[in-house]
Amino acid sequence: MTNGKLERVTRAVYPGSFDPPTNGHLDVIERAAGCFGELIVAIVVNPQKRTPMFSLQEREDMLKASVTSIGGVRVEHFRGLLADYVKAAEADVIVKGLRVVSDFESEMSAAMMNRSLSDVDTLFLMADQKYSFVSSSLVKEVFFLGGDVAALVPEPVLRVMAEKRNNLQRR
Ligand code: PNS
């Protein structure tokens, strides 16, 4: 380590659906930004097997507004294989957050697949305990059924979610 940064790792990619971004994501972004010279938060345009609730533009806007105070972070998006995106971005590593043991099971095979496709390693950060139960899908479900998620998402995300709920209610 040099000045708290990993010496040979300069550019990391933190991929995800971010539908919507949560405080758990933000915690990983803050901590990863402290480890690497540059962190690209990469939004997958079409998540596998599901249609996102928030458009790419909305997800991009929410993330950008949530990371303004964190240095060395940029928000991008990608289509297709993460391994191809990582190579094109000339990234050194992929960063992912792990919350629970079941995350590890799926992430282990994804990490091995991405390494075999791109020769890029995945580094994992353990989620802060207080966010270990927070997922985008649970946050959406609770919020749209009237629950309070203010402690679970960044403020700009809460605003966009409230707007979407109001629009849905007007229909
Ligand atoms: O936030 P998510 O939905 O858990 O993120 C999943 C993501 C975007 C990391 C994963 O679905 C992905 O990498 N998608 C791109 C397509 C791809 O490369 N698939 C093979 C992964 S081993």
PDB file of C-alpha atoms and ligand atoms in Angstrom:
ATOM      1  CA  MET A   1       0.000   0.000   0.000  1.00  0.00           C
ATOM      2  CA  THR A   2       1.171   3.537  -0.823  1.00  0.00           C
ATOM      3  CA  ASN A   3      -0.704   6.420   0.819  1.00  0.00           C
ATOM      4  CA  GLY A   4      -3.481   3.983   1.620  1.00  0.00           C
ATOM      5  CA  LYS A   5      -3.934   3.027  -2.072  1.00  0.00           C
ATOM      6  CA  LEU A   6      -3.222  -0.407  -3.497  1.00  0.00           C
ATOM      7  CA  GLU A   7       0.032   0.175  -5.406  1.00  0.00           C
ATOM      8  CA  ARG A   8      -0.573  -1.695  -8.673  1.00  0.00           C
ATOM      9  CA  VAL A   9      -4.335  -1.338  -8.825  1.00  0.00           C
ATOM     10  CA  THR A  10      -5.321   2.006 -10.242  1.00  0.00           C
ATOM     11  CA  ARG A  11      -8.690   1.606 -11.953  1.00  0.00           C
ATOM     12  CA  ALA A  12     -11.539  -0.451 -10.525  1.00  0.00           C
ATOM     13  CA  VAL A  13     -15.027  -1.112 -11.881  1.00  0.00           C
ATOM     14  CA  TYR A  14     -17.984  -1.518  -9.521  1.00  0.00           C
ATOM     15  CA  PRO A  15     -20.782  -2.988 -11.663  1.00  0.00           C
ATOM     16  CA  GLY A  16     -24.447  -3.367 -10.841  1.00  0.00           C
ATOM     17  CA  SER A  17     -28.062  -2.811 -11.792  1.00  0.00           C
ATOM     18  CA  PHE A  18     -28.483  -0.005  -9.236  1.00  0.00           C
ATOM     19  CA  ASP A  19     -32.268  -0.260  -9.576  1.00  0.00           C
ATOM     20  CA  PRO A  20     -32.209   1.852  -7.414  1.00  0.00           C
ATOM     21  CA  PRO A  21     -28.857   2.616  -5.728  1.00  0.00           C
ATOM     22  CA  THR A  22     -29.014   1.998  -1.957  1.00  0.00           C
ATOM     23  CA  ASN A  23     -26.953   3.130   1.018  1.00  0.00           C
ATOM     24  CA  GLY A  24     -25.305  -0.295   0.843  1.00  0.00           C
ATOM     25  CA  HIS A  25     -24.061   0.506  -2.672  1.00  0.00           C
ATOM     26  CA  LEU A  26     -22.932   3.949  -1.538  1.00  0.00           C
ATOM     27  CA  ASP A  27     -20.991   2.453   1.366  1.00  0.00           C
ATOM     28  CA  VAL A  28     -19.127   0.127  -1.022  1.00  0.00           C
ATOM     29  CA  ILE A  29     -18.464   3.055  -3.405  1.00  0.00           C
ATOM     30  CA  GLU A  30     -17.051   5.226  -0.606  1.00  0.00           C
ATOM     31  CA  ARG A  31     -14.805   2.470   0.699  1.00  0.00           C
ATOM     32  CA  ALA A  32     -13.644   1.329  -2.759  1.00  0.00           C
ATOM     33  CA  ALA A  33     -12.900   4.930  -3.764  1.00  0.00           C
ATOM     34  CA  GLY A  34     -10.557   5.033  -0.761  1.00  0.00           C
ATOM     35  CA  CYS A  35      -8.641   2.008  -2.068  1.00  0.00           C
ATOM     36  CA  PHE A  36      -8.233   2.714  -5.787  1.00  0.00           C
ATOM     37  CA  GLY A  37      -6.954   5.616  -7.839  1.00  0.00           C
ATOM     38  CA  GLU A  38     -10.097   5.631  -9.932  1.00  0.00           C
ATOM     39  CA  LEU A  39     -13.444   3.933  -9.444  1.00  0.00           C
ATOM     40  CA  ILE A  40     -15.920   3.511 -12.293  1.00  0.00           C
ATOM     41  CA  VAL A  41     -19.441   2.749 -11.124  1.00  0.00           C
ATOM     42  CA  ALA A  42     -20.805   0.851 -14.122  1.00  0.00           C
ATOM     43  CA  ILE A  43     -24.560   0.481 -14.574  1.00  0.00           C
ATOM     44  CA  VAL A  44     -25.652  -2.536 -16.590  1.00  0.00           C
ATOM     45  CA  VAL A  45     -28.197  -1.286 -19.128  1.00  0.00           C
ATOM     46  CA  ASN A  46     -30.358  -4.410 -19.191  1.00  0.00           C
ATOM     47  CA  PRO A  47     -30.091  -6.525 -16.042  1.00  0.00           C
ATOM     48  CA  GLN A  48     -30.418 -10.265 -16.710  1.00  0.00           C
ATOM     49  CA  LYS A  49     -33.891 -11.766 -16.469  1.00  0.00           C
ATOM     50  CA  ARG A  50     -35.727  -8.619 -15.346  1.00  0.00           C
ATOM     51  CA  THR A  51     -36.822  -5.218 -16.592  1.00  0.00           C
ATOM     52  CA  PRO A  52     -35.537  -2.426 -14.376  1.00  0.00           C
ATOM     53  CA  MET A  53     -38.088  -0.204 -12.625  1.00  0.00           C
ATOM     54  CA  PHE A  54     -35.885   2.838 -13.173  1.00  0.00           C
ATOM     55  CA  SER A  55     -34.694   3.881 -16.628  1.00  0.00           C
ATOM     56  CA  LEU A  56     -30.999   4.020 -17.381  1.00  0.00           C
ATOM     57  CA  GLN A  57     -31.209   7.825 -17.278  1.00  0.00           C
ATOM     58  CA  GLU A  58     -32.870   7.735 -13.847  1.00  0.00           C
ATOM     59  CA  ARG A  59     -30.340   5.265 -12.453  1.00  0.00           C
ATOM     60  CA  GLU A  60     -27.463   7.276 -13.863  1.00  0.00           C
ATOM     61  CA  ASP A  61     -28.857  10.565 -12.467  1.00  0.00           C
ATOM     62  CA  MET A  62     -29.524   9.038  -9.029  1.00  0.00           C
ATOM     63  CA  LEU A  63     -25.996   7.613  -8.823  1.00  0.00           C
ATOM     64  CA  LYS A  64     -24.303  10.777 -10.040  1.00  0.00           C
ATOM     65  CA  ALA A  65     -26.244  12.878  -7.519  1.00  0.00           C
ATOM     66  CA  SER A  66     -25.355  10.420  -4.734  1.00  0.00           C
ATOM     67  CA  VAL A  67     -21.575  10.344  -5.329  1.00  0.00           C
ATOM     68  CA  THR A  68     -20.883  14.068  -5.872  1.00  0.00           C
ATOM     69  CA  SER A  69     -18.924  14.379  -2.624  1.00  0.00           C
ATOM     70  CA  ILE A  70     -16.748  11.292  -3.234  1.00  0.00           C
ATOM     71  CA  GLY A  71     -13.505  11.963  -5.120  1.00  0.00           C
ATOM     72  CA  GLY A  72     -12.162   9.723  -7.890  1.00  0.00           C
ATOM     73  CA  VAL A  73     -15.530   8.226  -8.852  1.00  0.00           C
ATOM     74  CA  ARG A  74     -17.232   8.327 -12.241  1.00  0.00           C
ATOM     75  CA  VAL A  75     -20.514   6.830 -13.318  1.00  0.00           C
ATOM     76  CA  GLU A  76     -20.821   5.017 -16.648  1.00  0.00           C
ATOM     77  CA  HIS A  77     -23.008   2.328 -18.179  1.00  0.00           C
ATOM     78  CA  PHE A  78     -22.434  -0.761 -20.278  1.00  0.00           C
ATOM     79  CA  ARG A  79     -24.282  -3.259 -22.442  1.00  0.00           C
ATOM     80  CA  GLY A  80     -23.386  -6.908 -22.872  1.00  0.00           C
ATOM     81  CA  LEU A  81     -20.625  -8.707 -21.033  1.00  0.00           C
ATOM     82  CA  LEU A  82     -19.010  -7.132 -17.997  1.00  0.00           C
ATOM     83  CA  ALA A  83     -15.735  -8.811 -18.983  1.00  0.00           C
ATOM     84  CA  ASP A  84     -15.744  -6.990 -22.339  1.00  0.00           C
ATOM     85  CA  TYR A  85     -16.555  -3.675 -20.689  1.00  0.00           C
ATOM     86  CA  VAL A  86     -13.785  -4.112 -18.126  1.00  0.00           C
ATOM     87  CA  LYS A  87     -11.240  -4.837 -20.868  1.00  0.00           C
ATOM     88  CA  ALA A  88     -12.402  -1.859 -22.950  1.00  0.00           C
ATOM     89  CA  ALA A  89     -12.212   0.391 -19.879  1.00  0.00           C
ATOM     90  CA  GLU A  90      -8.671  -0.908 -19.209  1.00  0.00           C
ATOM     91  CA  ALA A  91      -9.658  -1.601 -15.607  1.00  0.00           C
ATOM     92  CA  ASP A  92      -7.383  -3.528 -13.258  1.00  0.00           C
ATOM     93  CA  VAL A  93     -10.065  -5.074 -11.054  1.00  0.00           C
ATOM     94  CA  ILE A  94     -13.780  -5.575 -10.577  1.00  0.00           C
ATOM     95  CA  VAL A  95     -15.127  -4.645  -7.140  1.00  0.00           C
ATOM     96  CA  LYS A  96     -18.220  -6.203  -5.621  1.00  0.00           C
ATOM     97  CA  GLY A  97     -19.908  -6.028  -2.228  1.00  0.00           C
ATOM     98  CA  LEU A  98     -20.868  -9.140  -0.268  1.00  0.00           C
ATOM     99  CA  ARG A  99     -23.701  -9.027   2.245  1.00  0.00           C
ATOM    100  CA  VAL A 100     -24.535 -12.595   3.160  1.00  0.00           C
ATOM    101  CA  VAL A 101     -23.224 -16.103   2.477  1.00  0.00           C
ATOM    102  CA  SER A 102     -25.719 -16.617  -0.359  1.00  0.00           C
ATOM    103  CA  ASP A 103     -24.135 -13.616  -2.167  1.00  0.00           C
ATOM    104  CA  PHE A 104     -20.802 -15.390  -1.971  1.00  0.00           C
ATOM    105  CA  GLU A 105     -22.142 -18.508  -3.676  1.00  0.00           C
ATOM    106  CA  SER A 106     -23.280 -16.679  -6.799  1.00  0.00           C
ATOM    107  CA  GLU A 107     -20.455 -14.147  -6.788  1.00  0.00           C
ATOM    108  CA  MET A 108     -17.788 -16.837  -6.645  1.00  0.00           C
ATOM    109  CA  SER A 109     -18.810 -18.337  -9.977  1.00  0.00           C
ATOM    110  CA  ALA A 110     -19.291 -14.878 -11.526  1.00  0.00           C
ATOM    111  CA  ALA A 111     -15.769 -13.901 -10.393  1.00  0.00           C
ATOM    112  CA  MET A 112     -14.302 -17.075 -11.877  1.00  0.00           C
ATOM    113  CA  MET A 113     -16.212 -16.599 -15.137  1.00  0.00           C
ATOM    114  CA  ASN A 114     -15.129 -12.955 -15.427  1.00  0.00           C
ATOM    115  CA  ARG A 115     -11.535 -13.903 -14.702  1.00  0.00           C
ATOM    116  CA  SER A 116     -11.567 -16.594 -17.346  1.00  0.00           C
ATOM    117  CA  LEU A 117     -13.067 -14.162 -19.884  1.00  0.00           C
ATOM    118  CA  SER A 118     -10.978 -11.087 -19.134  1.00  0.00           C
ATOM    119  CA  ASP A 119      -8.098 -12.136 -16.864  1.00  0.00           C
ATOM    120  CA  VAL A 120      -9.345  -9.492 -14.432  1.00  0.00           C
ATOM    121  CA  ASP A 121      -9.764 -10.386 -10.760  1.00  0.00           C
ATOM    122  CA  THR A 122     -12.750  -9.497  -8.585  1.00  0.00           C
ATOM    123  CA  LEU A 123     -12.062  -8.004  -5.168  1.00  0.00           C
ATOM    124  CA  PHE A 124     -14.824  -8.184  -2.576  1.00  0.00           C
ATOM    125  CA  LEU A 125     -15.698  -5.748   0.172  1.00  0.00           C
ATOM    126  CA  MET A 126     -17.852  -7.007   3.026  1.00  0.00           C
ATOM    127  CA  ALA A 127     -20.970  -4.880   3.366  1.00  0.00           C
ATOM    128  CA  ASP A 128     -21.260  -2.870   6.532  1.00  0.00           C
ATOM    129  CA  GLN A 129     -23.350  -4.902   8.972  1.00  0.00           C
ATOM    130  CA  LYS A 130     -26.006  -2.216   9.073  1.00  0.00           C
ATOM    131  CA  TYR A 131     -26.671  -2.694   5.345  1.00  0.00           C
ATOM    132  CA  SER A 132     -26.461  -6.486   5.244  1.00  0.00           C
ATOM    133  CA  PHE A 133     -30.245  -6.787   4.755  1.00  0.00           C
ATOM    134  CA  VAL A 134     -30.548  -3.936   2.248  1.00  0.00           C
ATOM    135  CA  SER A 135     -31.180  -4.852  -1.383  1.00  0.00           C
ATOM    136  CA  SER A 136     -32.629  -2.804  -4.235  1.00  0.00           C
ATOM    137  CA  SER A 137     -35.499  -5.251  -4.658  1.00  0.00           C
ATOM    138  CA  LEU A 138     -36.524  -5.154  -0.964  1.00  0.00           C
ATOM    139  CA  VAL A 139     -36.213  -1.367  -0.872  1.00  0.00           C
ATOM    140  CA  LYS A 140     -38.551  -1.094  -3.898  1.00  0.00           C
ATOM    141  CA  GLU A 141     -41.077  -3.521  -2.466  1.00  0.00           C
ATOM    142  CA  VAL A 142     -41.206  -1.841   0.949  1.00  0.00           C
ATOM    143  CA  PHE A 143     -41.331   1.684  -0.495  1.00  0.00           C
ATOM    144  CA  PHE A 144     -44.078   1.051  -3.040  1.00  0.00           C
ATOM    145  CA  LEU A 145     -46.164  -0.661  -0.342  1.00  0.00           C
ATOM    146  CA  GLY A 146     -45.908   2.478   1.783  1.00  0.00           C
ATOM    147  CA  GLY A 147     -42.954   1.614   4.046  1.00  0.00           C
ATOM    148  CA  ASP A 148     -40.276   4.054   5.190  1.00  0.00           C
ATOM    149  CA  VAL A 149     -36.936   3.522   3.427  1.00  0.00           C
ATOM    150  CA  ALA A 150     -35.413   6.935   4.187  1.00  0.00           C
ATOM    151  CA  ALA A 151     -32.562   5.349   6.162  1.00  0.00           C
ATOM    152  CA  LEU A 152     -31.781   2.874   3.387  1.00  0.00           C
ATOM    153  CA  VAL A 153     -31.241   5.005   0.275  1.00  0.00           C
ATOM    154  CA  PRO A 154     -29.355   8.228  -0.486  1.00  0.00           C
ATOM    155  CA  GLU A 155     -31.505  11.362  -0.405  1.00  0.00           C
ATOM    156  CA  PRO A 156     -31.477  11.947  -4.210  1.00  0.00           C
ATOM    157  CA  VAL A 157     -32.736   8.376  -4.664  1.00  0.00           C
ATOM    158  CA  LEU A 158     -35.574   8.863  -2.188  1.00  0.00           C
ATOM    159  CA  ARG A 159     -36.692  11.942  -4.156  1.00  0.00           C
ATOM    160  CA  VAL A 160     -36.790  10.086  -7.482  1.00  0.00           C
ATOM    161  CA  MET A 161     -38.606   7.144  -5.874  1.00  0.00           C
ATOM    162  CA  ALA A 162     -41.235   9.457  -4.379  1.00  0.00           C
ATOM    163  CA  GLU A 163     -41.741  11.091  -7.779  1.00  0.00           C
ATOM    164  CA  LYS A 164     -42.191   7.701  -9.425  1.00  0.00           C
ATOM    165  CA  ARG A 165     -44.675   6.602  -6.757  1.00  0.00           C
ATOM    166  CA  ASN A 166     -46.689   9.802  -7.219  1.00  0.00           C
ATOM    167  CA  ASN A 167     -46.741   9.303 -10.994  1.00  0.00           C
ATOM    168  CA  LEU A 168     -47.885   5.708 -10.590  1.00  0.00           C
ATOM    169  CA  GLN A 169     -50.640   6.763  -8.171  1.00  0.00           C
ATOM    170  CA  ARG A 170     -51.943   9.396 -10.616  1.00  0.00           C
ATOM    171  CA  ARG A 171     -52.503   6.768 -13.332  1.00  0.00           C
TER     172      ARG A 171
HETATM  173  O1  PNS B   1     -26.647  -5.313  -9.088  1.00  0.00           O
HETATM  174  P1  PNS B   1     -26.679  -6.680  -9.703  1.00  0.00           P
HETATM  175  O2  PNS B   1     -27.974  -6.913 -10.466  1.00  0.00           O
HETATM  176  O3  PNS B   1     -26.379  -7.776  -8.719  1.00  0.00           O
HETATM  177  O4  PNS B   1     -25.481  -6.697 -10.794  1.00  0.00           O
HETATM  178  C1  PNS B   1     -25.273  -7.813 -11.606  1.00  0.00           C
HETATM  179  C2  PNS B   1     -24.212  -7.541 -12.678  1.00  0.00           C
HETATM  180  C3  PNS B   1     -24.551  -6.283 -13.465  1.00  0.00           C
HETATM  181  C4  PNS B   1     -22.864  -7.361 -12.030  1.00  0.00           C
HETATM  182  C5  PNS B   1     -24.197  -8.791 -13.603  1.00  0.00           C
HETATM  183  O5  PNS B   1     -25.514  -9.104 -13.978  1.00  0.00           O
HETATM  184  C6  PNS B   1     -23.372  -8.597 -14.861  1.00  0.00           C
HETATM  185  O6  PNS B   1     -22.165  -8.611 -14.800  1.00  0.00           O
HETATM  186  N1  PNS B   1     -24.073  -8.393 -16.008  1.00  0.00           N
HETATM  187  C7  PNS B   1     -23.441  -8.217 -17.307  1.00  0.00           C
HETATM  188  C8  PNS B   1     -23.578  -9.489 -18.178  1.00  0.00           C
HETATM  189  C9  PNS B   1     -22.457 -10.471 -17.868  1.00  0.00           C
HETATM  190  O7  PNS B   1     -21.294 -10.177 -17.992  1.00  0.00           O
HETATM  191  N2  PNS B   1     -22.861 -11.669 -17.423  1.00  0.00           N
HETATM  192  C10 PNS B   1     -21.932 -12.692 -16.986  1.00  0.00           C
HETATM  193  C11 PNS B   1     -21.540 -12.436 -15.539  1.00  0.00           C
HETATM  194  S1  PNS B   1     -20.408 -13.624 -14.928  1.00  0.00           S
END
